[in-house]
Amino acid sequence: MDFDKEKDLLNRYNEGTCSKEEKEQVESWYLKEIEKSEKQVLTAEELEQSKHNIWNNLLQEKHPTPTKSKTKTILKYAVAASLLIVSGVALYLQKAPVSDSVKTVVVPVGPIKPGGNKATLTLADGTQINLSDAENGVIASQRSATIKKTKDGLLVYEAENELSQNNTTQSLNTVDIPKGGQYKLVLPDGTKVWLNSMTSIKYPSNFTGAERRIELKGEAYFEVAKNEDMPFIVQTSKMEVEVLGTHFNVMAYQNEAFQETALLEGSVKIKQKSSGVNKFLKPGYLASIADNQNQISLRKANLESIVAWKNGIFQFDKEDIKTIMKKLERWYDIEVVYEGDIPTDQFVGKIGRDTNLGEVLKILSQSKIKYRLEGKKIIISS
């Protein structure tokens, strides 16, 4: 059976329109995959493995019809697993599988599309350039650099002069990413920066002096060009991150109760601005600074989850609905409000950032979460 036929079968299974024999075939495959694990919930690795196994297992073997009790177990995972196979979406519940006593409300959602490459460049003289509308190629020239836009959402600075430690004159530029936007930037020293939604970065058009300093609000992933003579410093409202050349992620949204830096490789020094406390971060670890605390907390990090946004994925690592909705709010340019007591169940899984909002909400509705849509406002209730 080819891909299109398998996709059609899984779609009809979710819609309840397949035949009894087809239903038994799909459920038998799910049962086989689920019974491989003695855990209550499949791990992310097991779900990912199921994506690779389905083509070899689905509809190629005959299995006994599942019993009623086993079918209930299957149906807890059917939506998440089938969406994983069909559209690259994987989201499942850690604590809140669907039960017979829970009724969910699925409201038809219009095609609220995901975000894309959107940004505004503000030059040192105040000139603003909408990068979504600007033609590809050279879009501006400054005394120290030529600025180019490429077709794939990349802004590149090409320094006209070598970096200098003697010249202290700098022209500061700013890139602002709106809700529903993202962009990639190459700084004049060759440093690559991925910018997430609702992010602002301020930087010189050419680095001069004894350091390479930039200012950040929001979230960005950095691959810093190595230069031992000029440390690279990311300044946020709560911390300074100093490196010589490495890969790391900084999350510094103003509406979050903490700011974090996660290190993938190399070495990083974290300084809390209010207290002056310094700590060094090792690869695989995360430094967190909470509001109203004069300390830096270090812990082991799930790096795959932290940088998933940069790779076009939402990856949830035991996150509650409010944490998830903040991410969706920024990416889909929506407003989220809450009514009543909101369940504290935690979610684990993956969703492609190219997925329409309606599909994401359908998956969330398999828990105790209810929602309704009013324009671009989503009301979440229990």
mmCIF file of N, CA and C in Angstrom, residues 44-117:
data_model
loop_
_atom_site.group_PDB
_atom_site.id
_atom_site.type_symbol
_atom_site.label_atom_id
_atom_site.label_comp_id
_atom_site.label_asym_id
_atom_site.label_seq_id
_atom_site.Cartn_x
_atom_site.Cartn_y
_atom_site.Cartn_z
ATOM 1 N N ALA A 44 8.654 9.978 24.141
ATOM 2 C CA ALA A 44 8.853 10.656 22.858
ATOM 3 C C ALA A 44 9.628 9.768 21.896
ATOM 4 N N GLU A 45 10.624 9.018 22.440
ATOM 5 C CA GLU A 45 11.415 8.149 21.589
ATOM 6 C C GLU A 45 10.562 7.036 20.979
ATOM 7 N N GLU A 46 9.626 6.486 21.795
ATOM 8 C CA GLU A 46 8.776 5.411 21.301
ATOM 9 C C GLU A 46 7.811 5.915 20.227
ATOM 10 N N LEU A 47 7.277 7.113 20.433
ATOM 11 C CA LEU A 47 6.407 7.672 19.409
ATOM 12 C C LEU A 47 7.169 7.930 18.115
ATOM 13 N N GLU A 48 8.386 8.432 18.261
ATOM 14 C CA GLU A 48 9.196 8.690 17.076
ATOM 15 C C GLU A 48 9.499 7.381 16.354
ATOM 16 N N GLN A 49 9.772 6.317 17.134
ATOM 17 C CA GLN A 49 10.058 5.039 16.514
ATOM 18 C C GLN A 49 8.842 4.504 15.765
ATOM 19 N N SER A 50 7.653 4.774 16.330
ATOM 20 C CA SER A 50 6.442 4.286 15.668
ATOM 21 C C SER A 50 6.265 4.890 14.288
ATOM 22 N N LYS A 51 6.766 6.131 14.119
ATOM 23 C CA LYS A 51 6.675 6.778 12.817
ATOM 24 C C LYS A 51 7.446 5.977 11.761
ATOM 25 N N HIS A 52 8.603 5.422 12.194
ATOM 26 C CA HIS A 52 9.417 4.676 11.254
ATOM 27 C C HIS A 52 8.890 3.254 11.049
ATOM 28 N N ASN A 53 8.198 2.726 12.059
ATOM 29 C CA ASN A 53 7.720 1.350 11.974
ATOM 30 C C ASN A 53 6.431 1.204 11.176
ATOM 31 N N ILE A 54 5.634 2.260 11.101
ATOM 32 C CA ILE A 54 4.285 2.089 10.549
ATOM 33 C C ILE A 54 4.293 1.568 9.125
ATOM 34 N N TRP A 55 5.233 2.029 8.323
ATOM 35 C CA TRP A 55 5.218 1.643 6.911
ATOM 36 C C TRP A 55 5.467 0.139 6.735
ATOM 37 N N ASN A 56 6.211 -0.442 7.691
ATOM 38 C CA ASN A 56 6.488 -1.870 7.599
ATOM 39 C C ASN A 56 5.421 -2.716 8.268
ATOM 40 N N ASN A 57 4.717 -2.143 9.255
ATOM 41 C CA ASN A 57 3.767 -2.913 10.047
ATOM 42 C C ASN A 57 2.318 -2.747 9.611
ATOM 43 N N LEU A 58 1.947 -1.523 9.254
ATOM 44 C CA LEU A 58 0.540 -1.220 9.007
ATOM 45 C C LEU A 58 -0.008 -1.994 7.810
ATOM 46 N N LEU A 59 -1.067 -2.726 8.049
ATOM 47 C CA LEU A 59 -1.805 -3.449 7.022
ATOM 48 C C LEU A 59 -1.013 -4.558 6.335
ATOM 49 N N GLN A 60 0.162 -4.919 6.876
ATOM 50 C CA GLN A 60 0.940 -5.986 6.266
ATOM 51 C C GLN A 60 0.859 -7.278 7.071
ATOM 52 N N GLU A 61 0.345 -7.213 8.300
ATOM 53 C CA GLU A 61 0.215 -8.377 9.137
ATOM 54 C C GLU A 61 -1.215 -8.471 9.627
ATOM 55 N N LYS A 62 -1.688 -9.679 9.887
ATOM 56 C CA LYS A 62 -3.023 -9.873 10.416
ATOM 57 C C LYS A 62 -2.913 -10.113 11.910
ATOM 58 N N HIS A 63 -3.748 -9.397 12.661
ATOM 59 C CA HIS A 63 -3.742 -9.521 14.110
ATOM 60 C C HIS A 63 -5.148 -9.830 14.580
ATOM 61 N N PRO A 64 -5.278 -10.444 15.774
ATOM 62 C CA PRO A 64 -6.605 -10.684 16.335
ATOM 63 C C PRO A 64 -7.315 -9.373 16.590
ATOM 64 N N THR A 65 -8.657 -9.395 16.546
ATOM 65 C CA THR A 65 -9.434 -8.207 16.864
ATOM 66 C C THR A 65 -9.212 -7.824 18.315
ATOM 67 N N PRO A 66 -8.887 -6.576 18.635
ATOM 68 C CA PRO A 66 -8.652 -6.179 20.014
ATOM 69 C C PRO A 66 -9.912 -6.360 20.847
ATOM 70 N N THR A 67 -9.714 -6.726 22.112
ATOM 71 C CA THR A 67 -10.833 -6.815 23.036
ATOM 72 C C THR A 67 -11.305 -5.433 23.389
ATOM 73 N N LYS A 68 -12.463 -5.335 24.026
ATOM 74 C CA LYS A 68 -13.036 -4.030 24.362
ATOM 75 C C LYS A 68 -12.115 -3.250 25.273
ATOM 76 N N SER A 69 -11.528 -3.928 26.279
ATOM 77 C CA SER A 69 -10.666 -3.209 27.221
ATOM 78 C C SER A 69 -9.398 -2.725 26.547
ATOM 79 N N LYS A 70 -8.855 -3.537 25.621
ATOM 80 C CA LYS A 70 -7.646 -3.119 24.928
ATOM 81 C C LYS A 70 -7.945 -1.986 23.961
ATOM 82 N N THR A 71 -9.133 -2.026 23.355
ATOM 83 C CA THR A 71 -9.502 -0.950 22.444
ATOM 84 C C THR A 71 -9.555 0.372 23.160
ATOM 85 N N LYS A 72 -10.031 0.388 24.411
ATOM 86 C CA LYS A 72 -10.042 1.642 25.185
ATOM 87 C C LYS A 72 -8.636 2.186 25.322
ATOM 88 N N THR A 73 -7.680 1.278 25.619
ATOM 89 C CA THR A 73 -6.295 1.725 25.759
ATOM 90 C C THR A 73 -5.790 2.308 24.456
ATOM 91 N N ILE A 74 -6.127 1.649 23.362
ATOM 92 C CA ILE A 74 -5.691 2.140 22.050
ATOM 93 C C ILE A 74 -6.211 3.537 21.786
ATOM 94 N N LEU A 75 -7.486 3.763 22.069
ATOM 95 C CA LEU A 75 -8.098 5.028 21.713
ATOM 96 C C LEU A 75 -7.516 6.196 22.488
ATOM 97 N N LYS A 76 -6.862 5.913 23.625
ATOM 98 C CA LYS A 76 -6.196 6.995 24.344
ATOM 99 C C LYS A 76 -5.086 7.595 23.499
ATOM 100 N N TYR A 77 -4.517 6.784 22.627
ATOM 101 C CA TYR A 77 -3.352 7.220 21.867
ATOM 102 C C TYR A 77 -3.632 7.396 20.376
ATOM 103 N N ALA A 78 -4.822 7.008 19.933
ATOM 104 C CA ALA A 78 -5.072 6.946 18.497
ATOM 105 C C ALA A 78 -4.893 8.280 17.811
ATOM 106 N N VAL A 79 -5.459 9.349 18.370
ATOM 107 C CA VAL A 79 -5.366 10.655 17.723
ATOM 108 C C VAL A 79 -3.925 11.115 17.632
ATOM 109 N N ALA A 80 -3.185 11.033 18.756
ATOM 110 C CA ALA A 80 -1.803 11.504 18.739
ATOM 111 C C ALA A 80 -0.958 10.684 17.792
ATOM 112 N N ALA A 81 -1.117 9.360 17.838
ATOM 113 C CA ALA A 81 -0.276 8.513 17.004
ATOM 114 C C ALA A 81 -0.590 8.693 15.532
ATOM 115 N N SER A 82 -1.870 8.765 15.180
ATOM 116 C CA SER A 82 -2.216 8.903 13.772
ATOM 117 C C SER A 82 -1.769 10.231 13.214
ATOM 118 N N LEU A 83 -1.877 11.298 14.010
ATOM 119 C CA LEU A 83 -1.409 12.602 13.539
ATOM 120 C C LEU A 83 0.099 12.606 13.384
ATOM 121 N N LEU A 84 0.773 11.863 14.235
ATOM 122 C CA LEU A 84 2.220 11.746 14.102
ATOM 123 C C LEU A 84 2.583 11.185 12.735
ATOM 124 N N ILE A 85 1.876 10.124 12.329
ATOM 125 C CA ILE A 85 2.203 9.474 11.072
ATOM 126 C C ILE A 85 1.774 10.319 9.886
ATOM 127 N N VAL A 86 0.572 10.873 9.942
ATOM 128 C CA VAL A 86 -0.001 11.541 8.773
ATOM 129 C C VAL A 86 0.622 12.890 8.507
ATOM 130 N N SER A 87 0.802 13.690 9.559
ATOM 131 C CA SER A 87 1.207 15.078 9.303
ATOM 132 C C SER A 87 2.415 15.534 10.102
ATOM 133 N N GLY A 88 3.145 14.599 10.686
ATOM 134 C CA GLY A 88 4.333 14.997 11.423
ATOM 135 C C GLY A 88 4.021 15.646 12.734
ATOM 136 N N VAL A 89 2.821 15.454 13.273
ATOM 137 C CA VAL A 89 2.425 16.065 14.536
ATOM 138 C C VAL A 89 2.427 14.996 15.604
ATOM 139 N N ALA A 90 3.095 15.240 16.714
ATOM 140 C CA ALA A 90 3.073 14.274 17.807
ATOM 141 C C ALA A 90 2.835 14.995 19.110
ATOM 142 N N LEU A 91 1.685 14.801 19.700
ATOM 143 C CA LEU A 91 1.409 15.391 20.997
ATOM 144 C C LEU A 91 0.594 14.392 21.778
ATOM 145 N N TYR A 92 1.027 14.045 22.982
ATOM 146 C CA TYR A 92 0.275 13.112 23.783
ATOM 147 C C TYR A 92 0.332 13.559 25.235
ATOM 148 N N LEU A 93 -0.543 13.054 26.051
ATOM 149 C CA LEU A 93 -0.670 13.515 27.425
ATOM 150 C C LEU A 93 0.148 12.671 28.376
ATOM 151 N N GLN A 94 0.754 13.320 29.346
ATOM 152 C CA GLN A 94 1.488 12.571 30.346
ATOM 153 C C GLN A 94 0.585 12.164 31.507
ATOM 154 N N LYS A 95 -0.376 13.032 31.854
ATOM 155 C CA LYS A 95 -1.199 12.760 33.025
ATOM 156 C C LYS A 95 -2.685 12.748 32.737
ATOM 157 N N ALA A 96 -3.101 13.128 31.536
ATOM 158 C CA ALA A 96 -4.537 13.293 31.307
ATOM 159 C C ALA A 96 -5.013 12.610 30.048
ATOM 160 N N PRO A 97 -4.950 11.238 29.990
ATOM 161 C CA PRO A 97 -5.552 10.569 28.852
ATOM 162 C C PRO A 97 -7.051 10.740 28.868
ATOM 163 N N VAL A 98 -7.678 10.642 27.690
ATOM 164 C CA VAL A 98 -9.113 10.817 27.596
ATOM 165 C C VAL A 98 -9.816 9.692 28.342
ATOM 166 N N SER A 99 -10.822 10.004 29.147
ATOM 167 C CA SER A 99 -11.602 8.996 29.849
ATOM 168 C C SER A 99 -13.057 9.136 29.452
ATOM 169 N N ASP A 100 -13.859 8.109 29.774
ATOM 170 C CA ASP A 100 -15.264 8.134 29.395
ATOM 171 C C ASP A 100 -16.020 9.244 30.091
ATOM 172 N N SER A 101 -15.495 9.700 31.253
ATOM 173 C CA SER A 101 -16.227 10.697 32.036
ATOM 174 C C SER A 101 -15.915 12.122 31.629
ATOM 175 N N VAL A 102 -14.923 12.291 30.743
ATOM 176 C CA VAL A 102 -14.519 13.634 30.331
ATOM 177 C C VAL A 102 -15.086 13.934 28.960
ATOM 178 N N LYS A 103 -15.798 15.020 28.836
ATOM 179 C CA LYS A 103 -16.340 15.442 27.555
ATOM 180 C C LYS A 103 -15.562 16.653 27.074
ATOM 181 N N THR A 104 -15.040 16.562 25.881
ATOM 182 C CA THR A 104 -14.291 17.691 25.339
ATOM 183 C C THR A 104 -15.150 18.412 24.312
ATOM 184 N N VAL A 105 -14.857 19.688 24.164
ATOM 185 C CA VAL A 105 -15.593 20.501 23.205
ATOM 186 C C VAL A 105 -14.635 20.892 22.094
ATOM 187 N N VAL A 106 -14.915 20.461 20.889
ATOM 188 C CA VAL A 106 -14.088 20.810 19.742
ATOM 189 C C VAL A 106 -14.854 21.807 18.887
ATOM 190 N N VAL A 107 -14.389 23.033 18.850
ATOM 191 C CA VAL A 107 -15.059 24.076 18.086
ATOM 192 C C VAL A 107 -14.329 24.237 16.755
ATOM 193 N N PRO A 108 -15.056 24.247 15.647
ATOM 194 C CA PRO A 108 -14.377 24.440 14.362
ATOM 195 C C PRO A 108 -13.552 25.721 14.361
ATOM 196 N N VAL A 109 -12.331 25.608 13.954
ATOM 197 C CA VAL A 109 -11.420 26.750 13.941
ATOM 198 C C VAL A 109 -11.041 27.072 12.504
ATOM 199 N N GLY A 110 -11.108 28.330 12.161
ATOM 200 C CA GLY A 110 -10.720 28.747 10.826
ATOM 201 C C GLY A 110 -9.240 28.524 10.595
ATOM 202 N N PRO A 111 -8.810 28.686 9.375
ATOM 203 C CA PRO A 111 -7.413 28.414 9.034
ATOM 204 C C PRO A 111 -6.466 29.498 9.539
ATOM 205 N N ILE A 112 -6.290 29.549 10.860
ATOM 206 C CA ILE A 112 -5.300 30.483 11.418
ATOM 207 C C ILE A 112 -3.936 29.884 11.133
ATOM 208 N N LYS A 113 -3.208 30.506 10.255
ATOM 209 C CA LYS A 113 -1.965 29.933 9.754
ATOM 210 C C LYS A 113 -0.804 30.222 10.702
ATOM 211 N N PRO A 114 0.226 29.395 10.624
ATOM 212 C CA PRO A 114 1.407 29.633 11.465
ATOM 213 C C PRO A 114 2.176 30.854 11.005
ATOM 214 N N GLY A 115 3.147 31.249 11.818
ATOM 215 C CA GLY A 115 3.957 32.411 11.496
ATOM 216 C C GLY A 115 4.930 32.137 10.365
ATOM 217 N N GLY A 116 5.735 33.141 10.053
ATOM 218 C CA GLY A 116 6.706 33.013 8.972
ATOM 219 C C GLY A 116 7.793 34.060 9.109
ATOM 220 N N ASN A 117 8.549 34.267 8.049
ATOM 221 C CA ASN A 117 9.662 35.217 8.076
ATOM 222 C C ASN A 117 9.140 36.654 8.006
#
